[in-house]
Coordinates of C-alpha atoms and ligand atoms in Angstrom, one line a residue:
X1319 CA 168.6 36.0 80.4
X1320 CA 171.0 37.1 83.4
X1321 CA 172.6 36.2 86.1
X1322 CA 172.4 38.8 89.1
X1323 CA 176.0 39.5 91.7
X1324 CA 174.7 38.2 94.2
X1325 CA 174.4 34.4 93.5
X1326 CA 177.9 34.6 91.7
X1327 CA 179.5 32.8 93.6
X1328 CA 177.4 29.9 91.8
X1329 CA 179.5 30.9 89.1
X1330 CA 183.3 30.8 89.8
X1331 CA 185.3 29.9 86.1
X1332 CA 182.0 29.8 84.3
X1333 CA 180.5 32.0 82.0
X1334 CA 178.1 34.7 83.2
X1335 CA 175.2 37.9 81.5
X1336 CA 174.9 40.5 84.0
X1337 CA 173.2 43.5 83.6
X1338 CA 173.6 46.7 85.7
X1339 CA 174.2 49.9 85.7
X1340 CA 178.7 51.5 86.1
X1341 CA 178.9 52.1 89.4
X1342 CA 182.4 53.5 89.3
X1343 CA 185.9 53.3 86.4
X1344 CA 189.0 53.8 86.1
X1345 CA 191.5 53.0 83.3
X1346 CA 194.6 52.6 83.3
X1347 CA 196.7 51.7 80.1
X1348 CA 194.9 48.6 77.9
X1349 CA 192.6 47.6 81.8
X1350 CA 189.5 49.0 82.4
X1351 CA 188.0 48.4 85.8
X1352 CA 184.8 48.6 85.7
X1353 CA 182.5 48.8 88.9
X1354 CA 179.1 47.2 88.6
X1355 CA 175.9 47.2 90.4
X1356 CA 172.6 45.1 89.6
X1357 CA 170.7 45.9 91.9
X1358 CA 171.4 42.6 94.0
X1359 CA 175.2 44.1 94.3
X1360 CA 178.2 45.6 93.8
X1361 CA 181.2 43.5 91.6
X1362 CA 183.9 44.7 89.1
X1363 CA 184.1 43.5 86.0
X1364 CA 187.7 43.7 83.4
X1365 CA 188.6 44.8 80.5
X1366 CA 191.6 44.2 78.9
X1367 CA 191.2 45.5 76.3
X1368 CA 194.3 43.2 74.0
X1369 CA 191.0 40.8 75.1
X1370 CA 188.0 41.3 74.0
X1371 CA 186.7 43.2 70.0
X1372 CA 188.2 46.4 68.6
X1373 CA 184.1 47.2 69.5
X1374 CA 183.8 46.1 73.4
X1375 CA 186.9 48.5 73.8
X1376 CA 186.1 51.4 72.4
X1377 CA 182.2 50.7 73.6
X1378 CA 184.2 51.1 77.5
X1379 CA 186.6 54.5 76.4
X1380 CA 182.4 55.8 76.4
X1381 CA 181.4 54.4 79.3
X1382 CA 180.3 57.2 81.9
X1383 CA 179.4 56.9 85.8
X1384 CA 175.7 55.4 85.5
X1385 CA 175.6 54.4 82.1
X1386 CA 173.5 50.7 82.1
X1387 CA 174.6 47.8 80.2
X1388 CA 174.6 44.3 79.8
X1389 CA 178.3 42.8 80.1
X1390 CA 178.6 38.7 79.5
X1391 CA 182.0 37.7 81.3
X1392 CA 184.0 34.6 83.5
X1393 CA 183.6 35.0 86.9
X1394 CA 187.1 34.7 89.2
X1395 CA 187.8 35.0 93.0
X1396 CA 189.0 38.1 93.5
X1397 CA 192.7 37.7 94.0
X1398 CA 193.5 39.9 97.3
X1399 CA 190.1 39.6 98.8
X1400 CA 188.4 36.6 100.1
X1401 CA 185.1 36.1 99.2
X1402 CA 185.0 38.2 96.4
X1403 CA 184.9 38.3 92.4
X1404 CA 185.6 39.7 89.7
X1405 CA 184.5 39.4 86.4
X1406 CA 187.0 38.9 83.4
X1407 CA 184.5 40.3 80.4
X1408 CA 184.6 39.1 76.7
X1409 CA 181.8 41.1 75.9
X1410 CA 180.1 44.6 76.2
X1411 CA 176.9 45.7 75.0
X1412 CA 175.6 49.7 76.3
X1413 CA 172.1 50.6 76.7
X1414 CA 172.7 53.4 77.6
X1415 CA 174.9 56.0 78.4
X1416 CA 174.3 58.1 81.1
X1417 CA 174.5 61.2 80.4
X1418 CA 176.9 63.7 83.1
X1419 CA 175.9 62.3 86.5
X1420 CA 175.1 64.4 89.1
X1421 CA 176.3 63.2 91.9
X1422 CA 179.9 62.9 91.7
X1423 CA 183.0 60.9 93.7
X1424 CA 183.5 64.0 95.4
X1425 CA 181.4 65.3 98.9
X1426 CA 177.9 67.1 98.9
X1427 CA 176.2 68.4 101.5
X1428 CA 172.6 67.1 102.7
X1429 CA 169.9 69.6 101.3
X1430 CA 172.1 68.9 97.1
X1431 CA 171.7 64.4 98.8
X1432 CA 168.2 65.0 99.4
X1433 CA 167.3 66.9 95.9
X1434 CA 168.3 64.1 94.3
X1435 CA 166.9 61.0 96.7
X1436 CA 165.6 59.3 92.5
X1437 CA 169.9 59.7 92.3
X1438 CA 170.5 59.3 95.6
X1439 CA 169.0 55.6 96.4
X1440 CA 171.4 53.6 94.2
X1441 CA 174.3 55.3 95.6
X1442 CA 176.1 51.6 97.8
X1443 CA 175.5 53.3 102.0
X1444 CA 172.2 54.2 100.3
X1445 CA 171.7 50.7 98.7
X1446 CA 172.4 48.9 102.2
X1447 CA 169.7 50.6 104.3
X1448 CA 166.9 50.1 101.9
X1449 CA 168.3 46.6 102.5
X1450 CA 168.4 46.6 106.0
X1451 CA 164.9 48.5 105.9
X1452 CA 163.2 45.1 103.9
X1453 CA 164.7 42.7 106.1
X1454 CA 163.3 44.9 109.5
X1455 CA 160.0 44.4 107.9
X1456 CA 160.3 41.2 106.1
X1457 CA 161.0 39.6 109.5
X1458 CA 158.7 41.5 111.1
X1459 CA 156.0 39.3 109.0
X1460 CA 157.5 36.0 109.5
X1461 CA 158.0 37.2 114.0
X1462 CA 153.9 37.5 114.1
X1463 CA 153.2 34.4 111.1
X1464 CA 154.7 32.5 112.9
X1465 CA 153.2 33.1 116.6
X1466 CA 149.3 33.1 114.9
X1467 CA 149.3 37.0 114.7
X1468 CA 146.6 38.1 111.4
X1469 CA 147.7 40.5 109.4
X1470 CA 144.8 43.3 109.1
X1471 CA 144.9 46.7 107.6
X1472 CA 143.6 49.7 108.7
X1473 CA 142.7 52.9 107.2
X1474 CA 144.6 56.1 106.6
X1475 CA 141.7 58.9 106.4
X1476 CA 140.0 58.0 110.1
X1477 CA 137.9 60.0 111.9
X1478 CA 139.6 60.2 114.8
X1479 CA 143.2 60.8 116.9
X1480 CA 144.7 58.4 118.9
X1481 CA 147.9 59.8 119.0
X1482 CA 147.2 64.2 120.2
X1483 CA 144.8 66.6 119.0
X1484 CA 148.0 68.6 118.2
X1485 CA 150.2 66.8 115.9
X1486 CA 147.0 65.7 113.0
X1487 CA 147.8 66.1 109.2
X1488 CA 143.7 67.6 108.5
X1489 CA 141.4 67.2 104.8
X1490 CA 138.4 67.7 103.4
X1491 CA 136.8 64.7 103.0
X1492 CA 133.7 65.6 100.4
X1493 CA 130.2 66.2 102.1
X1494 CA 132.4 64.5 105.5
X1495 CA 134.2 67.4 106.5
X1496 CA 137.3 67.1 107.9
X1497 CA 139.0 63.5 109.5
X1498 CA 142.8 63.4 109.2
X1499 CA 145.3 61.0 108.3
X1500 CA 145.9 58.3 110.3
X1501 CA 149.0 58.6 113.5
X1502 CA 148.9 55.1 114.3
X1503 CA 146.3 52.0 113.5
X1504 CA 145.7 50.9 117.0
X1505 CA 142.7 52.2 117.7
X1506 CA 141.0 49.6 114.2
X1507 CA 143.2 47.0 115.8
X1508 CA 142.1 46.7 119.1
X1509 CA 138.3 46.1 117.3
X1510 CA 139.8 43.1 114.9
X1511 CA 141.8 41.8 118.0
X1512 CA 138.1 40.8 119.0
X1513 CA 137.7 39.0 116.4
X1514 CA 141.3 37.0 115.4
X1515 CA 142.7 37.0 118.0
X1516 CA 146.8 39.0 118.3
X1517 CA 146.7 41.5 114.9
X1518 CA 149.7 43.2 113.4
X1519 CA 149.4 46.1 110.4
X1520 CA 152.0 47.9 109.0
X1521 CA 151.4 50.8 106.6
X1522 CA 152.6 54.6 106.9
X1523 CA 151.0 56.9 109.6
X1524 CA 151.9 60.5 109.8
X1525 CA 152.7 63.2 112.4
X1526 CA 152.3 67.0 112.2
X1527 CA 154.2 67.4 114.3
X1528 CA 157.1 70.0 114.4
X1529 CA 160.1 67.8 115.8
X1530 CA 162.9 68.9 113.6
X1531 CA 165.4 66.0 115.1
X1532 CA 167.1 63.1 113.7
X1533 CA 164.6 60.8 115.0
X1534 CA 161.5 62.3 113.7
X1535 CA 159.8 62.5 109.9
X1536 CA 156.0 63.2 109.6
X1537 CA 155.1 60.3 107.2
X1538 CA 156.8 57.4 108.8
X1539 CA 156.0 53.4 108.5
X1540 CA 154.3 51.9 111.9
X1541 CA 154.0 47.9 112.9
X1542 CA 150.9 47.8 115.1
X1543 CA 150.2 45.0 117.0
X1544 CA 147.6 44.1 119.5
X1545 CA 146.4 40.9 121.5
X1546 CA 143.7 40.1 123.0
X1547 CA 143.9 39.0 126.9
X1548 CA 147.9 39.9 126.7
X1549 CA 149.0 42.0 130.3
X1550 CA 151.8 44.5 131.1
X1551 CA 155.2 42.8 131.7
X1552 CA 153.8 39.9 128.8
X1553 CA 154.0 43.2 126.1
X1554 CA 156.8 44.0 126.9
X1555 CA 157.7 40.0 127.1
X1556 CA 156.8 40.0 123.3
X1557 CA 157.6 42.9 122.0
X1558 CA 161.4 42.1 123.4
X1559 CA 161.4 39.2 121.3
X1560 CA 160.9 41.2 118.3
X1561 CA 163.9 43.1 118.1
X1562 CA 165.5 40.4 118.8
X1563 CA 164.7 38.6 115.9
X1564 CA 164.6 41.4 113.5
X1565 CA 168.1 42.1 114.3
X1566 CA 169.4 38.1 115.3
X1567 CA 167.3 38.2 111.0
X1568 CA 169.3 41.1 109.7
X1569 CA 173.0 39.8 111.6
X1570 CA 172.1 36.8 108.8
X1571 CA 170.7 38.4 105.5
X1572 CA 172.9 41.2 106.4
X1573 CA 176.6 40.9 106.8
X1574 CA 177.9 42.6 103.0
X1575 CA 174.9 45.8 103.6
X1576 CA 177.0 46.2 107.2
X1577 CA 179.9 46.0 105.5
X1578 CA 179.2 48.8 102.7
X1579 CA 178.0 50.5 105.9
X1580 CA 181.8 50.0 108.8
X1581 CA 178.4 48.6 111.0
X1582 CA 180.0 47.7 113.8
X1583 CA 177.5 44.5 114.9
X1584 CA 179.4 43.5 117.9
X1585 CA 176.4 45.2 119.8
X1586 CA 174.1 44.2 117.8
X1587 CA 175.2 40.4 118.8
X1588 CA 174.9 41.6 122.8
X1589 CA 171.8 42.0 122.4
X1590 CA 170.0 38.7 122.7
X1591 CA 170.2 38.8 126.4
X1592 CA 167.3 40.2 127.7
X1593 CA 165.8 44.0 127.9
X1594 CA 166.2 46.1 131.1
X1595 CA 163.4 47.3 132.6
X1596 CA 162.1 50.1 134.8
X1597 CA 159.6 52.3 135.8
X1598 CA 159.3 55.6 135.3
X1599 CA 159.8 56.5 138.9
X1600 CA 162.8 54.5 139.2
X1601 CA 164.7 56.4 136.0
X1602 CA 163.1 59.3 136.6
X1603 CA 164.8 58.7 140.4
X1604 CA 168.7 56.8 138.3
X1605 CA 168.7 60.1 135.6
X1606 CA 168.6 62.0 138.9
X1607 CA 171.5 60.5 140.0
X1608 CA 174.2 60.7 136.6
X1609 CA 173.3 64.8 136.9
X1610 CA 169.9 65.3 134.8
X1611 CA 167.9 67.9 135.4
X1612 CA 164.0 66.2 135.3
X1613 CA 161.1 66.2 137.6
X1614 CA 158.9 63.2 138.1
X1615 CA 156.6 64.9 134.9
X1616 CA 159.6 65.7 132.4
X1617 CA 159.3 63.6 129.2
X1618 CA 162.9 62.5 128.5
X1619 CA 164.4 64.4 126.3
X1620 CA 167.4 63.0 123.9
X1621 CA 170.5 63.1 126.5
X1622 CA 168.2 62.2 129.0
X1623 CA 167.4 58.5 126.4
X1624 CA 171.1 58.9 126.2
X1625 CA 172.1 59.6 129.8
X1626 CA 169.9 56.3 130.7
X1627 CA 171.6 53.6 128.2
X1628 CA 175.4 54.8 127.7
X1629 CA 176.1 52.3 130.4
X1630 CA 173.7 49.8 129.2
X1631 CA 174.3 46.7 126.1
X1632 CA 170.4 46.1 126.0
X1633 CA 167.6 48.8 124.9
X1634 CA 165.6 49.3 128.1
X1635 CA 162.5 49.9 128.8
X1636 CA 160.9 52.7 131.5
X1637 CA 157.6 51.1 131.6
X1638 CA 154.0 52.7 134.3
X1639 CA 154.8 56.6 132.9
X1640 CA 152.4 59.2 135.1
X1641 CA 148.6 58.8 133.7
X1642 CA 148.8 63.0 133.1
X1643 CA 151.5 62.1 129.9
X1644 CA 150.4 59.9 128.0
X1645 CA 146.2 59.0 125.9
X1646 CA 143.9 58.3 126.9
X1647 CA 143.5 54.4 125.9
X1648 CA 146.5 53.0 128.6
X1649 CA 145.6 51.4 131.9
X1650 CA 145.4 53.2 134.7
X1651 CA 148.2 50.8 136.7
X1652 CA 147.0 48.9 139.9
X1653 CA 149.1 49.6 142.1
X1654 CA 149.3 53.0 141.5
X1655 CA 146.6 55.1 140.4
X1656 CA 149.0 58.0 138.5
X1657 CA 150.4 56.1 136.7
X1658 CA 149.7 54.0 133.9
X1659 CA 150.5 50.0 131.8
X1660 CA 153.0 51.5 129.2
X1661 CA 155.7 51.0 127.6
X1662 CA 158.0 53.6 126.2
X1663 CA 161.1 50.4 124.3
X1664 CA 164.9 52.9 124.1
X1665 CA 167.3 51.4 122.4
X1666 CA 171.7 51.5 122.8
X1667 CA 173.6 53.6 120.5
X1668 CA 171.6 56.5 120.8
X1669 CA 168.8 54.6 118.8
X1670 CA 165.8 56.5 121.1
X1671 CA 162.6 55.1 121.3
X1672 CA 161.8 52.0 119.2
X1673 CA 158.3 51.7 120.4
X1674 CA 155.8 52.9 122.4
X1675 CA 153.0 50.1 123.5
X1676 CA 150.3 49.4 126.7
X1677 CA 148.0 47.3 127.6
X1678 CA 144.9 49.0 127.2
X1679 CA 142.1 49.9 129.2
X1680 CA 138.9 47.5 128.4
X1681 CA 136.5 48.8 131.2
X1682 CA 133.6 51.6 129.0
X1683 CA 133.7 53.9 132.1
X1684 CA 137.1 55.0 133.1
X1685 CA 137.4 55.1 130.1
X1686 CA 134.2 57.2 128.6
X1687 CA 136.3 59.4 131.2
X1688 CA 139.5 59.7 129.6
X1689 CA 138.2 60.6 127.3
X1690 CA 136.4 63.5 127.6
X1691 CA 139.6 64.6 130.3
X1692 CA 141.5 64.1 126.8
X1693 CA 138.8 66.5 125.6
X1694 CA 138.2 63.6 122.2
X1695 CA 134.5 62.8 123.6
X1696 CA 132.0 62.6 120.3
X1697 CA 130.6 60.4 117.7
X1698 CA 133.7 59.1 116.2
X1699 CA 134.9 57.5 119.3
X1700 CA 131.6 55.7 119.8
X1701 CA 133.0 52.1 118.0
X1702 CA 135.8 52.1 120.2
X1703 CA 133.5 52.1 123.7
X1704 CA 131.2 49.1 121.5
X1705 CA 134.6 47.2 122.4
X1706 CA 134.4 47.2 125.8
X1707 CA 130.6 47.1 126.0
X1708 CA 130.1 43.5 124.2
X1709 CA 132.8 40.8 126.2
X1710 CA 135.2 43.5 127.5
X1711 CA 138.4 41.7 128.2
X1712 CA 142.5 42.9 128.8
X1713 CA 144.0 44.0 126.1
X1714 CA 147.7 45.1 125.5
X1715 CA 150.3 46.2 122.0
X1716 CA 152.9 48.2 121.0
X1717 CA 154.0 50.3 117.7
X1718 CA 156.7 49.9 116.5
X1719 CA 159.1 52.9 114.1
X1720 CA 159.9 51.6 111.2
X1721 CA 162.4 54.6 110.0
X1722 CA 163.6 54.0 113.5
X1723 CA 165.4 50.2 114.2
X1724 CA 166.2 51.3 110.6
X1725 CA 168.0 54.2 111.7
X1726 CA 169.1 51.6 114.6
X1727 CA 170.1 48.9 113.3
X1728 CA 171.9 50.1 109.8
X1729 CA 173.6 52.7 112.1
X1730 CA 172.0 55.2 110.3
X1731 CA 172.6 59.6 111.0
X1732 CA 169.9 60.7 110.1
X1733 CA 166.6 59.5 109.8
X1734 CA 165.4 61.1 106.7
X1735 CA 168.5 57.8 105.2
X1736 CA 166.5 55.4 105.9
X1737 CA 162.7 56.5 103.6
X1738 CA 163.4 55.9 100.4
X1739 CA 161.9 59.6 100.1
X1740 CA 161.6 61.0 103.4
X1741 CA 159.4 64.0 104.3
X1742 CA 160.2 66.4 106.9
X1743 CA 158.9 69.2 107.9
X1744 CA 161.0 71.7 105.5
X1745 CA 160.4 69.0 102.6
X1746 CA 157.4 66.9 100.6
X1747 CA 159.6 66.8 97.7
X1748 CA 160.6 64.7 95.2
Ligands
4AD1186 O1 155.2 55.9 120.6 P1 154.1 55.7 118.8 O2 153.6 57.0 118.7 O3 153.0 54.6 120.2 C1 152.1 55.1 119.3 O4 151.2 55.9 118.4 C2 150.6 53.7 119.6 N1 149.6 54.4 119.3 C3 150.9 52.1 118.9 C4 150.7 51.1 119.9 O5 150.2 51.9 121.0 N2 149.9 50.4 118.7 O6 154.8 55.6 118.2 C5 155.4 55.0 118.1 C6 156.6 54.5 116.9 C7 157.0 55.4 118.1 O7 158.2 54.3 119.3 C8 158.6 55.7 117.6 O8 159.6 54.2 116.9 C9 158.3 55.4 116.4 O9 156.6 55.6 116.1 N3 157.3 57.5 115.7 C10 158.3 58.2 114.9 N4 159.1 57.3 114.0 C11 159.5 58.5 113.3 N5 159.1 59.9 113.5 C12 158.1 60.4 114.9 N6 157.8 61.2 114.2 C13 157.7 59.5 115.4 N7 157.4 59.2 115.9 C14 156.8 58.1 116.9
MG1187 MG1 156.0 57.1 122.2

C-alpha cells in the first residue's frame, strides 16, 4: 500500500510510502534532493547520506531523471514554502533506472515535444493541463445530471453531415458505401430528447478542416446538449450557467494546477456575473466602430473576436446570425427572416468561440426547404425529418468544444497542449 502526494497533509510527522518517478534531482555533498511525482502531485524528498543505510545512498547515486522508485520517509512541513511538504527519506528502492531521458530541462521546440508527446505528458505543465481537463469533464457531467439531463451516447459513424459537407472525413463502410466520422452528435440528440426530454453527449468529433490555428484540431471532444421545449433565450441561459459552473469547479479543485501553470485566476473569478449578449448585426456595427473592416455577412475573424472581447470581463454571446451563413437546422428568427435563432459564445482572453448553439427548425416543410438549400437532401435525412412529423416541439441545444474550454481555463497557448494526443492537419503521431 502506498500513500499519495495529494493526501500528504494528512501525514505530517508520520511515515509514508510513495511510489513514483524521479522528476528532477540535485545533490550537494551528502544531501540529495529528489523531486518525486506519483501522478497525484509533486513533492520534494531529501536523502541525507548520514541518515540512510549505505545501500540506499548508493542507489540514490544511480538515479536518473524518470527512474521509477519507491520511497519510505517521514513527512514534514516545508521550512520555507507555506502549504508545501517534504519527505525525509528513510529508505528507497529502485523499480527501474531510466535511460537518458530525451526531454531535458532545457527548452525544446514544439515539434520535438509533439514527437515525444507520450513522454511530454509527464511534464509538470502538461500534467496540470490534463488535470484541469479532467475537472472540466467531470463538472460538465455534474452540471447536467444535477439538472435532469440524461447522458445519451451518439454514434461516431454517421451517414449524414451535421456541420457542412466540406469538413467531413469519409470512409468506406462494408457494402454501405461512404459514411462519415461525426462532426457533432446534435442530430441524434434531437431524436433522443423526444424520449428523455433533456439530454447531453460527450465524445470525439472530427473535422476535415484545413485550419491551421491555435484553436483548431481535426479530432476533438464535443459536449452537445439538447432540450425539448426550450427556446433561444433559455438556451443561452443554460450555456452561461454551464460555463460559470465549470469555471467555479476548476477554481475550487485546481489551485495547484493553476499555480504550476502560472495562470492568473482573476479573470476566471470575474465571470460569475452575467454574460453580455449582442446580436450579430449589433456586433458588426460595434466592430466597424472599433475599426474592423468586417461587413454584414462576414464571419468574425480572430482579430474581430479579440477586438470585441478585449474590454469585456465576461464572455460575449453573439446571437441571431444571418441565415445564409449557418447550417440548415437553425430556426428562423420570427422577427427577422434573414436571421436565425442561434448563438456563438466568444470567450475572453482570446479564447475564441467556446460554444455554438441554436434553436432548431421544428417545422417539417421549412426544414425540408433548408436541407435542399444546403444541397443535402436524400434518404439519409428522412429519420431526422421524422422528428418533425411525430410530436414536433420547439427545442434548442448547443455544443461546447472541450479543448477550447481547456485552452482558455488553463491559459495554454496552443490547443495542441489541451488534448493528450493531438490530431492536426500535419500530425497524427504518436
Ligand atoms: O460551432 P460548432 O461547429 O457547432 C456544432 O457542431 C453544433 N452541431 C453544436 C450543437 O448545436 N449541438 O462546434 C461547437 C464547438 C465550437 O463552438 C468550438 O468550441 C468547437 O466546437 N470546435 C472546435 N474545437 C477544436 N477544433 C475545431 N476544429 C473545432 N471546431 C469547432
Ligand atoms: Mg460554430
